[in-house]
Every structure is written in C-alpha cells, then in structure tokens.
Tab-separated table of C-alpha atoms and ligand atoms in Angstrom:
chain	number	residue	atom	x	y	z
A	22	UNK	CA	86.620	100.441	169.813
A	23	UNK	CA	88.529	97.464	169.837
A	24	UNK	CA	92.234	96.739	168.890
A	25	UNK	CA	91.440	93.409	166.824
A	26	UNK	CA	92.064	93.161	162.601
A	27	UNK	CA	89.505	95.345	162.247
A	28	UNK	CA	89.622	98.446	164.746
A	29	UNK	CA	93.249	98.259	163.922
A	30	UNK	CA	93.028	98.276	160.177
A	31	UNK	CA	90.846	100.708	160.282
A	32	UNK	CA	92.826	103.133	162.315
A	33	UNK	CA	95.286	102.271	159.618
A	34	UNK	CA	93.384	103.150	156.797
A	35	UNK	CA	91.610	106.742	158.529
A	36	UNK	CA	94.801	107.475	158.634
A	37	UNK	CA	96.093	106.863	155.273
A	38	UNK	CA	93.080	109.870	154.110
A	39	UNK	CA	94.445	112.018	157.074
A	40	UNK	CA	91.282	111.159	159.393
A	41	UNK	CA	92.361	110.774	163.195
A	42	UNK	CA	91.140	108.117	165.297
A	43	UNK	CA	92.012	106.532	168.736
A	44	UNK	CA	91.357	102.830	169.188
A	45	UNK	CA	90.780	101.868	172.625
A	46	UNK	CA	91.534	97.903	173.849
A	47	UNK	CA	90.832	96.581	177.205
A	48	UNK	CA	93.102	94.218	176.816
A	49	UNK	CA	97.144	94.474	177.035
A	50	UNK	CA	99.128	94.490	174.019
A	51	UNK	CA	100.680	91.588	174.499
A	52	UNK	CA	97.310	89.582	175.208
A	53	UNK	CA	96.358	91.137	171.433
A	54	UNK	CA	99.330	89.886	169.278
A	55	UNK	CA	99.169	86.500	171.207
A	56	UNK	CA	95.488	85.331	170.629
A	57	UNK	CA	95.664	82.729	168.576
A	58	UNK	CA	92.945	82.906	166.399
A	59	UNK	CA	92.510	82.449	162.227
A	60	UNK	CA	95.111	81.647	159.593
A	61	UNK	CA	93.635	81.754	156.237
A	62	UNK	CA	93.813	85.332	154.467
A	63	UNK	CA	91.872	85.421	150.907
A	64	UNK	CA	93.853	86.614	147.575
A	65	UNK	CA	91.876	89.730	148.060
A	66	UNK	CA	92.489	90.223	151.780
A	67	UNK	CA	96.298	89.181	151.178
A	68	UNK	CA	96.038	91.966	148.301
A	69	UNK	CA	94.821	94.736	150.256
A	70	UNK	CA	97.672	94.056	152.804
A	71	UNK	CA	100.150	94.425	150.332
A	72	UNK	CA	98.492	97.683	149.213
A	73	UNK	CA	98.159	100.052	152.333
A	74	UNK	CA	102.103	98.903	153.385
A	75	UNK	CA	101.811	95.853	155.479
A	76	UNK	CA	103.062	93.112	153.202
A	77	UNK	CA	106.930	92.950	153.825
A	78	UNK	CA	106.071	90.389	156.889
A	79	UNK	CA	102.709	88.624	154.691
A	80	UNK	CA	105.535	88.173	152.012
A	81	UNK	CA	108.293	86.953	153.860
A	82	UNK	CA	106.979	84.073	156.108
A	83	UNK	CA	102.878	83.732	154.516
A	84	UNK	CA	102.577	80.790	152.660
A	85	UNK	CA	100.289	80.395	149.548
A	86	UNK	CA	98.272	77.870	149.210
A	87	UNK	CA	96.455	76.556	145.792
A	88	UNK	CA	93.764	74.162	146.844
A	89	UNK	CA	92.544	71.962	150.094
A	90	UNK	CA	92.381	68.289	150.794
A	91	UNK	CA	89.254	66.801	151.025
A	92	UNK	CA	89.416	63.600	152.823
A	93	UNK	CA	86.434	60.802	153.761
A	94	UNK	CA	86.187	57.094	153.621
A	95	UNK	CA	89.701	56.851	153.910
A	96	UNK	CA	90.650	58.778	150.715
A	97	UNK	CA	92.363	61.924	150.326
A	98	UNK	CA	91.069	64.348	147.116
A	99	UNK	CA	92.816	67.504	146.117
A	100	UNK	CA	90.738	70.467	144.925
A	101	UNK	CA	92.944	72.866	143.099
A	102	UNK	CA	91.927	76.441	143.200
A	103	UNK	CA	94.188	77.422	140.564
A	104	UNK	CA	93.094	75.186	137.517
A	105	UNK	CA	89.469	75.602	139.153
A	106	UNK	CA	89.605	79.455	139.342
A	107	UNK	CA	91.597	82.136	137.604
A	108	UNK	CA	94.642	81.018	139.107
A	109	UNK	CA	93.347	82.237	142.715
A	110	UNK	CA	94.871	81.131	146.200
A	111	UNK	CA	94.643	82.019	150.224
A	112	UNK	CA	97.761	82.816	152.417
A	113	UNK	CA	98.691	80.501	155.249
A	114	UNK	CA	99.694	84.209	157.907
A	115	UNK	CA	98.542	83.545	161.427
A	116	UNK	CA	95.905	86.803	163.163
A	117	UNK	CA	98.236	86.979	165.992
A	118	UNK	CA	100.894	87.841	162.379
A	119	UNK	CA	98.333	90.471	161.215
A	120	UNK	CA	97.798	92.000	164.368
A	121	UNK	CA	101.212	92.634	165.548
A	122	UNK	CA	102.106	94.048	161.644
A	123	UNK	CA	98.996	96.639	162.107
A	124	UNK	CA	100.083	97.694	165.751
A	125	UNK	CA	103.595	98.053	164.689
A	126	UNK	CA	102.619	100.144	161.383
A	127	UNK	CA	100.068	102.302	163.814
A	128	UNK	CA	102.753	102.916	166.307
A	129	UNK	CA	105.259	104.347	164.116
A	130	UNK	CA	103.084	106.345	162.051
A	131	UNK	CA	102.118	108.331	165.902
A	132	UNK	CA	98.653	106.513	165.762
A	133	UNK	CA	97.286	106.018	169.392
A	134	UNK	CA	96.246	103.000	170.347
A	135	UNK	CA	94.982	102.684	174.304
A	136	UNK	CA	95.609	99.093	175.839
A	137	UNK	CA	94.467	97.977	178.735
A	138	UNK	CA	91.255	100.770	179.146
A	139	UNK	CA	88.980	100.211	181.784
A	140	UNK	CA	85.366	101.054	182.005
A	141	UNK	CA	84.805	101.994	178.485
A	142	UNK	CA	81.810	103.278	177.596
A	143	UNK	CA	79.755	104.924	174.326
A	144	UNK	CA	77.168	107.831	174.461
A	145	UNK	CA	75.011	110.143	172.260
A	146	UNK	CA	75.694	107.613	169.203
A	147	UNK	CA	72.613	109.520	167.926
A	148	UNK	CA	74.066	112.691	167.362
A	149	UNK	CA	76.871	114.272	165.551
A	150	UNK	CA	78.964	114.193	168.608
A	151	UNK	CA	79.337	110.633	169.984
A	152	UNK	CA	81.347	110.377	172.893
A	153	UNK	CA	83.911	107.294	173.717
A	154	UNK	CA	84.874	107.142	177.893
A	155	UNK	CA	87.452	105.109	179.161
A	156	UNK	CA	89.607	104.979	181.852
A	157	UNK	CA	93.651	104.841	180.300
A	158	UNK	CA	95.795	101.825	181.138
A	159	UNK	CA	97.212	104.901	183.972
A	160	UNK	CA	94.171	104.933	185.731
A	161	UNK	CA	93.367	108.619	184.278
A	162	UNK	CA	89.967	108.726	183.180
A	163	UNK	CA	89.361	110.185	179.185
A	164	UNK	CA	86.789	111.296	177.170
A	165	UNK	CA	86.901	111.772	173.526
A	166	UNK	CA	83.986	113.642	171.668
A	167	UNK	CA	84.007	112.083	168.164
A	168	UNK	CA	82.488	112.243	164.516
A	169	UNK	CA	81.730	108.458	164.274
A	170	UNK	CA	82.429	105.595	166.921
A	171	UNK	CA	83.676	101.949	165.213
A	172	UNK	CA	82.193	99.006	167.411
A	173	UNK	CA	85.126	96.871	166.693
A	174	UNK	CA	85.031	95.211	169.947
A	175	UNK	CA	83.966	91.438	168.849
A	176	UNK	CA	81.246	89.550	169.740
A	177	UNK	CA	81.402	90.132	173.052
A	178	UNK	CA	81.915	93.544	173.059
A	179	UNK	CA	79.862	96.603	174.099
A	180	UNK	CA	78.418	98.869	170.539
A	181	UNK	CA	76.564	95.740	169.337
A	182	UNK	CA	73.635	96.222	171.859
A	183	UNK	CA	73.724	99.908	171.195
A	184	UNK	CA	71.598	99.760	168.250
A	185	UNK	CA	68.137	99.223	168.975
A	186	UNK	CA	65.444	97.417	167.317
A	187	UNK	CA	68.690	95.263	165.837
A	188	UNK	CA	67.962	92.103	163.907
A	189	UNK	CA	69.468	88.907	164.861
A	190	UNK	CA	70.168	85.113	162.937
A	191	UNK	CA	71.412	82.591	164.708
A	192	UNK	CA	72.539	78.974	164.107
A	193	UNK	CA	74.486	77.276	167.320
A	194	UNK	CA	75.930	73.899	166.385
A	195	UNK	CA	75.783	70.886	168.411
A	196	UNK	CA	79.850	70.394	168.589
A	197	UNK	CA	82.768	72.783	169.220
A	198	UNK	CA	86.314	72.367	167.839
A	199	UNK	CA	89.404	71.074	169.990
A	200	UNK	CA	91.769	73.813	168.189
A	201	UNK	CA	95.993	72.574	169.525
A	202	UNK	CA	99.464	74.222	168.636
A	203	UNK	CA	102.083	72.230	168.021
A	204	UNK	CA	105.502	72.648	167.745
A	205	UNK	CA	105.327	69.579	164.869
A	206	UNK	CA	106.636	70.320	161.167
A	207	UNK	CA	103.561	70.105	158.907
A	208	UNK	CA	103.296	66.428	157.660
A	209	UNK	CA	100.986	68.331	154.266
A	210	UNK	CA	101.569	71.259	151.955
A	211	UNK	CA	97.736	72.240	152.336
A	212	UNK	CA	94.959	71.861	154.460
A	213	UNK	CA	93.266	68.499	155.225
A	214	UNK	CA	89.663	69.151	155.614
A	215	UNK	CA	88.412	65.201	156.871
A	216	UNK	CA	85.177	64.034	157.455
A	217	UNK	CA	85.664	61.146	159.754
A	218	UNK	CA	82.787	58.736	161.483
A	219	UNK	CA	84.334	59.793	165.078
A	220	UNK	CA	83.886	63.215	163.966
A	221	UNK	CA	85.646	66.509	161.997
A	222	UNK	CA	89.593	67.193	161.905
A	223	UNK	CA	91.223	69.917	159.750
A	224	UNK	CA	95.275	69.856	159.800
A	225	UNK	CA	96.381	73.078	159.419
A	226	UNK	CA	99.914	75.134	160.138
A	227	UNK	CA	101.170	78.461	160.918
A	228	UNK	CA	104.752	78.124	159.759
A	229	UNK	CA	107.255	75.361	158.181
A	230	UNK	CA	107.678	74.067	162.113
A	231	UNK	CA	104.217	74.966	163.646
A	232	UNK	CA	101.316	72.854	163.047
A	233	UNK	CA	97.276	74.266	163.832
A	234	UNK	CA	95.261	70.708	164.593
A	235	UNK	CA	91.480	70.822	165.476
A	236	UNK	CA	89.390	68.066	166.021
A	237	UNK	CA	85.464	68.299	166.522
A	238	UNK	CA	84.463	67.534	169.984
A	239	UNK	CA	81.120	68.385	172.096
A	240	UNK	CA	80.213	71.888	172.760
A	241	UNK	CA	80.386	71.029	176.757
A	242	UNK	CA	84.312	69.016	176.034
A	243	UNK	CA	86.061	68.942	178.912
A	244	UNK	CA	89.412	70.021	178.181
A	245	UNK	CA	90.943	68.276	180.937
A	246	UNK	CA	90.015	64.880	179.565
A	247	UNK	CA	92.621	65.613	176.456
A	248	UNK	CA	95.634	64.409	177.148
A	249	UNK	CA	98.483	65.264	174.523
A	250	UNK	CA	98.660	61.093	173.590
A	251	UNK	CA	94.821	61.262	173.438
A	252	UNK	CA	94.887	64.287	170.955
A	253	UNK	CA	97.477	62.796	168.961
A	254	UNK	CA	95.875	59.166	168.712
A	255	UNK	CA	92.971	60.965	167.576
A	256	UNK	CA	94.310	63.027	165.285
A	257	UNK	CA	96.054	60.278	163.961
A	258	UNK	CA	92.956	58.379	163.675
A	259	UNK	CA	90.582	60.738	161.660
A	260	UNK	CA	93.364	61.468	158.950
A	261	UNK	CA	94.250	58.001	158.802
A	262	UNK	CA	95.584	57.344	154.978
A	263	UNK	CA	97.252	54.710	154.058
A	264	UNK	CA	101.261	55.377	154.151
A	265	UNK	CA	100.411	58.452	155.383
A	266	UNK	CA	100.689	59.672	159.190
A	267	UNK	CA	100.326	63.047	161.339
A	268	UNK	CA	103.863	64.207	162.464
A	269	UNK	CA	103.789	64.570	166.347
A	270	UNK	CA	105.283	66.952	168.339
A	271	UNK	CA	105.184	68.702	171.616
A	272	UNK	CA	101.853	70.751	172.217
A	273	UNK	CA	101.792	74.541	172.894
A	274	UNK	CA	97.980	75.071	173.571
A	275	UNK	CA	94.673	73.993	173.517
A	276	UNK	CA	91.749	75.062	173.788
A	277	UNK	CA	88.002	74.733	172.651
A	278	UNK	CA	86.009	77.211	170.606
A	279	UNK	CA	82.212	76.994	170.122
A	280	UNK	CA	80.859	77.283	166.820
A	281	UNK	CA	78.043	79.166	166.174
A	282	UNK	CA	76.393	81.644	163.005
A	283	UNK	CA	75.399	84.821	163.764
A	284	UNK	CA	74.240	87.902	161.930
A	285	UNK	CA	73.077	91.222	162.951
A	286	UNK	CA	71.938	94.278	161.196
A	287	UNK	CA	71.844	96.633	160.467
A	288	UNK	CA	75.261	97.098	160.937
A	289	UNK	CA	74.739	100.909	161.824
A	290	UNK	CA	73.142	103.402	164.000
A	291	UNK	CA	73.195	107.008	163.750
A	292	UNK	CA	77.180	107.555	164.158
A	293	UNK	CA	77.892	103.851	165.290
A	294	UNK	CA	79.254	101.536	163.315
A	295	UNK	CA	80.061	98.215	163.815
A	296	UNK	CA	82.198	96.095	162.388
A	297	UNK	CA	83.750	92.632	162.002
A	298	UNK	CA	83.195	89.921	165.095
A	299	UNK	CA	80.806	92.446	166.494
A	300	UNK	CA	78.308	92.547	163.734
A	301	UNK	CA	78.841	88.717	162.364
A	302	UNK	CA	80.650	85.581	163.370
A	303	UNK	CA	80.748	82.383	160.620
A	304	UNK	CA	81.974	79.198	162.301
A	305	UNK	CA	85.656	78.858	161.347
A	306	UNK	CA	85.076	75.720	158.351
A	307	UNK	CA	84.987	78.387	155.794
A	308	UNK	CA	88.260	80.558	156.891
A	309	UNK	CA	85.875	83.794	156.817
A	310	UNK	CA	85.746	85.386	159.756
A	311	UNK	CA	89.067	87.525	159.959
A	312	UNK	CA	88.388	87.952	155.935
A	313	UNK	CA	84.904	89.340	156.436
A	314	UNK	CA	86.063	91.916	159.675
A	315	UNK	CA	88.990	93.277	156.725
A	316	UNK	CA	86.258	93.283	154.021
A	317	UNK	CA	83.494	95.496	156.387
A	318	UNK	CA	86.515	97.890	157.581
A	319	UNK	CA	87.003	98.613	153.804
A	320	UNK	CA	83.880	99.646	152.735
A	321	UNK	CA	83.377	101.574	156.369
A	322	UNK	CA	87.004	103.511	155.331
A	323	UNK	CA	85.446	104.463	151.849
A	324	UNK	CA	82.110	105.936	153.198
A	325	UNK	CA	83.911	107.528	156.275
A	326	UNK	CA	86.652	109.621	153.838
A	327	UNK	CA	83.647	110.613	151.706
A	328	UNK	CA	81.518	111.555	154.982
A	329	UNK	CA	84.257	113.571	156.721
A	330	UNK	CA	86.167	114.981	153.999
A	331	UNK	CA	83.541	115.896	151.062
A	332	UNK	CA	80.312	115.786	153.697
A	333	UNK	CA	78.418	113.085	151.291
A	334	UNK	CA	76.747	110.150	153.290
A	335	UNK	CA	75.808	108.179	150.743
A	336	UNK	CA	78.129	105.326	150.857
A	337	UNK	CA	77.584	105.508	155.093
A	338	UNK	CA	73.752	105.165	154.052
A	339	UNK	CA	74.128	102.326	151.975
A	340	UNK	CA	77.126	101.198	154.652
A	341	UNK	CA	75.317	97.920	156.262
A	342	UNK	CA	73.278	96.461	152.841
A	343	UNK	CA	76.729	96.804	151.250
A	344	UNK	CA	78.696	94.475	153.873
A	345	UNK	CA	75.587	91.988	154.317
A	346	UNK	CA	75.539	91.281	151.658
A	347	UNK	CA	79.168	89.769	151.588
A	348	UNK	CA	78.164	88.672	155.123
A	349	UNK	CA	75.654	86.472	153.925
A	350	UNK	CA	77.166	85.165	151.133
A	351	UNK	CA	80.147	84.027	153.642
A	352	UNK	CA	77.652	82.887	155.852
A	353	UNK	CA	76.095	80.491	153.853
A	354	UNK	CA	79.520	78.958	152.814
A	355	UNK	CA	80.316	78.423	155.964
A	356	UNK	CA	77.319	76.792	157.130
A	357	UNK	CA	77.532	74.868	154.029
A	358	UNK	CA	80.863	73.308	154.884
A	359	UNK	CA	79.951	72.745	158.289
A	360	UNK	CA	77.533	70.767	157.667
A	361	UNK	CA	79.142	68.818	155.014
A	362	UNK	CA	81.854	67.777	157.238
A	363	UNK	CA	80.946	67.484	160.806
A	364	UNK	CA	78.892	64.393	162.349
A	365	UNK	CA	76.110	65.967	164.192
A	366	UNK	CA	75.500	64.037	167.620
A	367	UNK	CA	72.549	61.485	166.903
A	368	UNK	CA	72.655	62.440	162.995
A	369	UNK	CA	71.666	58.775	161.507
A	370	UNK	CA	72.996	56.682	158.634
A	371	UNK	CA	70.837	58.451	156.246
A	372	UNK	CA	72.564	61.871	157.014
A	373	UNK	CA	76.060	60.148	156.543
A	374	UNK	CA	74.677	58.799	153.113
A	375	UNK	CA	73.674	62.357	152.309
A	376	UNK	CA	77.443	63.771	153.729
A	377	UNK	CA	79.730	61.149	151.798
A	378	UNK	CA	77.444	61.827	148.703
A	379	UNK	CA	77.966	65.609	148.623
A	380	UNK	CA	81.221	65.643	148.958
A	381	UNK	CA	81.828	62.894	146.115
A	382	UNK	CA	79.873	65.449	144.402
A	383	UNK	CA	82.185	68.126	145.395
A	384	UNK	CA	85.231	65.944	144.339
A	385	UNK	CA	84.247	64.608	140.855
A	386	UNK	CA	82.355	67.441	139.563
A	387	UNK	CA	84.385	70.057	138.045
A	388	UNK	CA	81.399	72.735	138.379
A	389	UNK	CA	80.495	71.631	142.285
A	390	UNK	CA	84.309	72.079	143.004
A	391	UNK	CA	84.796	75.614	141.555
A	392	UNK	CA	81.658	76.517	143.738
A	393	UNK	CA	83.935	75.482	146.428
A	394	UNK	CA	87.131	77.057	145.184
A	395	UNK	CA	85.559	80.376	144.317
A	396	UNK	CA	83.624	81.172	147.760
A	397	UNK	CA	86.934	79.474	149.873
A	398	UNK	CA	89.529	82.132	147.984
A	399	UNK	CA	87.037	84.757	148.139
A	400	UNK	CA	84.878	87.319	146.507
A	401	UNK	CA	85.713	90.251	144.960
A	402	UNK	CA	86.944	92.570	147.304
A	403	UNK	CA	85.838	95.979	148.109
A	404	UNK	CA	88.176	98.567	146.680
A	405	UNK	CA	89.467	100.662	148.631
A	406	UNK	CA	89.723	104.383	147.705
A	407	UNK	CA	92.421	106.276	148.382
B	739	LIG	C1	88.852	81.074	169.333
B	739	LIG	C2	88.608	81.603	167.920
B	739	LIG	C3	89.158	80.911	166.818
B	739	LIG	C4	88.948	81.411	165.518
B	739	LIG	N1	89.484	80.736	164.439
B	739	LIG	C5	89.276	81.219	163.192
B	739	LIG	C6	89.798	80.575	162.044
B	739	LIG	O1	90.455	79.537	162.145
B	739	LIG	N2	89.577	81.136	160.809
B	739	LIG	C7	88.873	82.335	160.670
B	739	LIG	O2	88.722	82.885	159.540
B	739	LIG	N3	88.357	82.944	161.734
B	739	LIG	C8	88.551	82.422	162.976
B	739	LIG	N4	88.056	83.069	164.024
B	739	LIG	C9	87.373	84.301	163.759
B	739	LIG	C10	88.348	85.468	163.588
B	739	LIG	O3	89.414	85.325	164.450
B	739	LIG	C11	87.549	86.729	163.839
B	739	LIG	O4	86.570	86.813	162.815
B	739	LIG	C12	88.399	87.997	163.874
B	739	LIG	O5	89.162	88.035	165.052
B	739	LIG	C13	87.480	89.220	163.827
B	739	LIG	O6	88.203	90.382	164.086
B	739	LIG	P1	87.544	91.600	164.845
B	739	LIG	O7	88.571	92.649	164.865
B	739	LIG	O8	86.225	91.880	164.258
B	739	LIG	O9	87.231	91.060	166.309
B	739	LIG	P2	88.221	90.588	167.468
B	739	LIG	O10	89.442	89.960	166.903
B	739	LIG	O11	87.385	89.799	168.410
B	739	LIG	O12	88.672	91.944	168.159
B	739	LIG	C14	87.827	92.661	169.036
B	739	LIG	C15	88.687	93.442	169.997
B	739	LIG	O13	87.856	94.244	170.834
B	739	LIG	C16	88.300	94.143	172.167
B	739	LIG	N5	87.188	94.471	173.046
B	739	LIG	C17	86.119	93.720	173.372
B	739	LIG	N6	85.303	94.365	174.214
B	739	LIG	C18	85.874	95.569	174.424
B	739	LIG	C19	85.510	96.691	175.225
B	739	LIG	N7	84.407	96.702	175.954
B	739	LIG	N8	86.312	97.759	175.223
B	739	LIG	C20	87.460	97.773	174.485
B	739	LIG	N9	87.860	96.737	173.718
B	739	LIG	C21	87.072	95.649	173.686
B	739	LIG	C22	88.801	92.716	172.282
B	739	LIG	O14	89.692	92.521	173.343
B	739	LIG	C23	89.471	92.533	170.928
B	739	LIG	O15	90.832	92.908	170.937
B	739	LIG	C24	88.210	82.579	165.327
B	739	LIG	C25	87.648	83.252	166.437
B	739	LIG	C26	87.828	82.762	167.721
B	739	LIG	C27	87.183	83.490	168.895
C-alpha cells in the first residue's frame, strides 16, 4: 500500500524475483511525482539504484557531493567525507526524481500501480490470506486476496495501527522548518548546514538552477506572515559570511514541515509489513528518511523471495530487529544533529555554550568529524539478493 519510494521500489524489486504485486495510491499520479520532499540519497542508496536499472536519470542530472558546510559564529567549515571516509559521498537527486524513475520503470515492465483508490482498506492480516479493498480510480470496487500486504502508506497512512500491542518513541521538537523552492542558481557546491542565534538554515539545491532553502521557524509559523523579501532577508541573514551572499531568485513554494522522531515496532504482524514513513520518521537534519524507507524495502524484498519462493521465513522472522536496528542508528543521528544546530525556544546561554562547543568539536577533531561523515553518507547497506 502506498505509491511512495518505498511501495514503489518494492513493487520494483518483487518483480525483479518474478513475485507479483499491486500497489495501490490514493493519491493521483501526478500529486506523487510532484511532492517535494528529500534530496539527499546515500552512496549505498545511490548504489542500489544503479543496480536494479534506475540509474540512467540518478547519473545524468544527480549531483555528488563530498562533504557539508558547517557554519556558526559567522564562519564557514568544510567537512570532507572523502579524506574523512573511504572516499564516500551522497547524491544531490530530488524524491519527486526517484519517484517518477520507479513509476516509469513499473509501468513499462506491465507492473500495476492503482492511483487515485478510494476507501482502501486491509483485512485478515493474521492469516495466510490477507485481503487489500479499494475502490479503483473508475469507481469499480476491487479486492485482492494476497500472500503478504506492505504498509507503505507513510505516517499517516492506514497498516501502522493494524498491529496491535505496537511500541511507540516519540520526540516532537519545539520548531518546524520553513522548507522554499527557488528558481535561484545555487550560490554553494554543497550544503550549508548554519547554526544561527535567530535560528537553523540549511541551503540546499535540486539542480544547477533550483535552489532547496529552509529556515527553522515555530511549529505553529504562520505561513502567511513570509513574504518572499522576508524569506530572503532571512536567509540572507543566517548564512551571512563575509563576501559571501545567498543568490535570490523567484520562489516556487513554500511550505512548513513539523519535525518530529518517531519509531514503532515491531515493524510486522502476521502477513503485514510495514515499511518506510509508516514504521519511522527522523526529522530531516540527518537526510535519512527517504534512505531508511529504501534500506527497510531491501531487507523486506530478501525475506519475501525466500518466503514465497523457497517457503523459509526466517529472514521475515528476523524482518523488524533487522531494520531497527538501522532505524535507530539513523535515529539517533538525526536527533543528534538536530539538536546541535537548532535554537530551541527559551534554550539559555548555557545551551548555546554547549551548541557552539560541539560543533568546534565536530570541526577540529578529525575523529568527531568522521563520526559525522560516516553516519551522514551512510551505513552499510543491505544487500540485496537477487
Ligand atoms: C514535507 C516533508 C519533507 C521531507 N524532507 C526530507 C528531507 O529533506 N530529507 C529526507 O531524507 N527526508 C525528508 N522527508 C522524509 C522522506 O521524504 C520520507 O522519509 C519518504 O518519503 C518515505 O517514503 P515512504 O515511501 O515510506 O513514504 P511516503 O513518501 O510518505 O509515501 C507513502 C505513500 O502512501 C500513500 N498513502 C497514504 N495513505 C494511504 C492510504 N490509506 N491508501 C493508499 N495510499 C496511501 C501516500 O499518498 C504516499 O504516496 C520529508 C518528509 C516530508 C513529509
């Protein structure tokens, strides 16, 4: 259920091992490959792309990155993933990029995806035949008796509440970002991450012309109140450098997301799975949250081709422990940067102190900077098997 990165990549890779599947979307098609939505891929995600047949776009118009700014107290700091890691980096390819590549590849292979489905609904996950209802985009109402159901549907969606007796840990944060598109030609070759007294920015693009700006703002921000010359001033303001300014440009959209940590487990019951958004959501400082829906939707391919083709459950047992444990790893990075870099409302001067001397810790320390580099390109990725 769900025709985000990971019901969709999913679909893709059932498909590769010959296993059929359906993915049903209440949303149009259009609304999917237009949500604007993460940018950062890991080396491992941007890998596993490349492997099941979706890099041709990835290669032609991602752009690698080796390292972030770091900026606070006026200063700018590179940390360089390369010389810190192995030589790893992340690809700059927009969601809405990823999406329409996997709808495209599903579409000409004959896969079915059903947009715009009304009144879906899951039974019997706890026996062998699960059933998914919906009512098609035609108004014809369908039922389709399966071997597994994927919860793919996002945080929001429907599976997650499905599983009873589920566990739940939850951090909401007191501030929300202000995320705008711009049609303004990046003014940096990587992203700025700043820590600013007035509060977080991060300056990051989705092409050589597009530019993906968010500033932190309260979780009940008006959006109303942001003018484009009040964005911009602000922007300009909390990457101030000297000789150094934001390039301006008209704005596209805006729009505030929450930001919140939540984890739930485990991630299965009887012949529901869930996956990605629906299971976990990191707040976006890390760049995890598309990686970690690809990562789950990995391991759940692997342990559904053993399952339905040689009848072993094993790696469907051991299913949930194996992704939470990525989950939490993510989770705490996350969190970690969050906190390092946003202002919390009333936070005092000894909370700054404790801010600006992390991250002149993370700066100057070659050991506190490959912590940095290593969790921010990503962990080793789950093989797929083929
Ligand atoms: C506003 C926003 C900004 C973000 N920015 C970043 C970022 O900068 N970096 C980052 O790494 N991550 C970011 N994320 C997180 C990242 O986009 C998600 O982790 C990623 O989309 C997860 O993919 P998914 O397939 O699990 O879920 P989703 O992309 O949420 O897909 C779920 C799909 O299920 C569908 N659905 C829901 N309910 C139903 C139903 N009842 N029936 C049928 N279909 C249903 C939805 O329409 C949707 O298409 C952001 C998330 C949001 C919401």
């Amino acid at each position: 259920m769900g025709a985000g990165p990971a019901g969709l990549l999913l679909s893709h890779l059932l498909a590769t091992n010959g296993i059929e599947s359906v993915v049903v979307e209440n949303r149009s098609r259009e609304y999917c490959e237009a949500r604007q939505r993460a940018g950062v891929l890991e080396g491992g995600t941007a890998e596993l792309l490349r492997s099941v047949g979706l890099g041709k776009r990835l290669d032609a118009i991602g752009m690698e990155h080796g390292g972030i700014y770091l900026q606070f107290d006026g200063s700018r700091h590179y940390v360089d993933f390369r010389s810190l890691t192995d030589g790893r980096t992340v690809t700059v390819y927009a969601q809405t990029e990823v999406v329409k590549d996997l709808i495209a590849a599903r579409l000409a292979a004959g896969g079915a995806i059903e947009f715009s489905a009304t009144s879906v609904s899951v039974s019997d996950v706890a026996s062998d035949r699960p059933v998914l209802s919906y009512v098609d985009a035609d108004g014809t109402p369908r039922s389709v008796s399966c071997d597994v159901i994927a919860g793919c549907d996002g945080f929001h969606g429907i599976c997650r509440p499905l599983i009873p007796e589920i566990s739940v840990y939850e951090r909401t944060y007191p501030y929300a970002w202000l995320g705008v598109l711009a049609d303004a030609v990046p003014s940096t070759d990587e992203l700025i991450y700043s820590r600013h007294e007035s509060g977080f920015a991060l300056y990051s693009m989705r092409s050589p012309s597009v530019s993906r700006l968010y500033l932190q703002v309260a979780p009940d921000e008006k959006l109303e109140e942001w003018s484009d010359d009040r964005i911009w001033s602000e922007l300009q303001k909390r990457f101030a450098v000297d000789g150094w300014s934001v390039a301006e440009g008209p704005v596209r959209e805006k729009s505030v997301t929450p930001m919140r940590s939540f984890v739930s487990g485990p991630m299965r019951y009887g012949r529901l799975f869930l996956a990605g958004d629906a299971a976990h959501i990191v707040p976006p400082t890390g760049a995890k949250g598309l990686n970690l829906a690809l990562s789950d939707v990995v391991v759940l391919a692997n342990a559904l081709r053993a399952a339905l083709l040689s009848g072993s459950w094993e790696l469907a047992d051991a299913y949930s422990d194996t992704c939470l444990r990525r989950v939490w790893r993510a989770t705490h990075f996350s969190w970690w940067m969050t906190s390092m870099l946003h202002v919390a409302p009333g936070a005092d001067a000894f909370e700054a102190q404790l801010q600006l001397s992390q991250l002149r810790y993370v700066t100057s320390s070659r050991a506190q900077a490959t912590a940095l580099a290593e969790n921010y390109t990503g962990y080793r990725p789950a093989r797929l098997q083929t």
